[in-house]
Coordinates of C-alpha atoms in Angstrom, one line a residue:
M1 CA 4.5 -21.0 -5.5
K2 CA 4.1 -24.7 -5.6
A3 CA 7.6 -25.3 -7.1
Q4 CA 9.2 -23.2 -4.4
G5 CA 6.9 -24.6 -1.7
L6 CA 5.5 -21.1 -0.7
T7 CA 2.3 -20.4 1.0
Q8 CA 0.2 -17.4 -0.2
T9 CA 1.5 -15.4 2.8
A10 CA 5.2 -16.2 2.0
A11 CA 4.6 -15.5 -1.7
A12 CA 3.0 -12.1 -0.8
K13 CA 6.2 -11.1 1.0
V14 CA 8.3 -12.1 -2.0
L15 CA 6.0 -10.2 -4.4
G16 CA 5.5 -7.2 -2.2
V17 CA 1.7 -7.4 -2.2
S18 CA -1.0 -8.5 0.2
Q19 CA -2.0 -12.1 0.6
S20 CA -5.4 -11.3 -0.9
R21 CA -3.7 -10.1 -4.1
V22 CA -1.8 -13.4 -4.3
S23 CA -5.2 -15.2 -3.8
D24 CA -6.5 -13.3 -6.8
I25 CA -3.6 -14.6 -8.9
V26 CA -4.1 -18.1 -7.7
R27 CA -7.8 -18.0 -8.6
G28 CA -7.0 -16.9 -12.1
K29 CA -8.1 -13.3 -11.8
A30 CA -5.3 -11.9 -13.9
E31 CA -7.6 -9.2 -15.2
N32 CA -7.1 -7.5 -11.9
F33 CA -3.4 -6.9 -12.7
S34 CA -1.6 -4.9 -15.4
L35 CA 0.7 -6.8 -17.7
D36 CA 3.6 -4.9 -16.2
M37 CA 2.7 -6.1 -12.7
L38 CA 2.4 -9.7 -13.9
V39 CA 5.8 -9.5 -15.5
T40 CA 7.3 -8.0 -12.3
F41 CA 5.7 -10.8 -10.3
A42 CA 7.2 -13.5 -12.5
A43 CA 10.7 -11.9 -12.2
R44 CA 10.4 -11.7 -8.4
M45 CA 9.5 -15.4 -8.3
G46 CA 12.7 -16.2 -10.3
K47 CA 10.9 -16.7 -13.7
P48 CA 11.6 -13.7 -15.8
A49 CA 9.1 -13.3 -18.6
R50 CA 10.0 -12.8 -22.3
I51 CA 7.5 -11.4 -24.7
V52 CA 7.8 -12.6 -28.3
L53 CA 5.8 -11.0 -31.1
S54 CA 5.2 -13.1 -34.2
P55 CA 5.1 -11.6 -37.6

């Protein structure tokens, strides 16, 4: 959000969620979201996630 200069309201529109859900992310409440949803959010913000498993 900071890098793109987005407010929570603008980020909510990009992510397709409410502003209160964006607030949860900003406050570090990642446990309120599934891993799938967090990966989707990253992609929608232009930062596709990559999961790497170590041996």
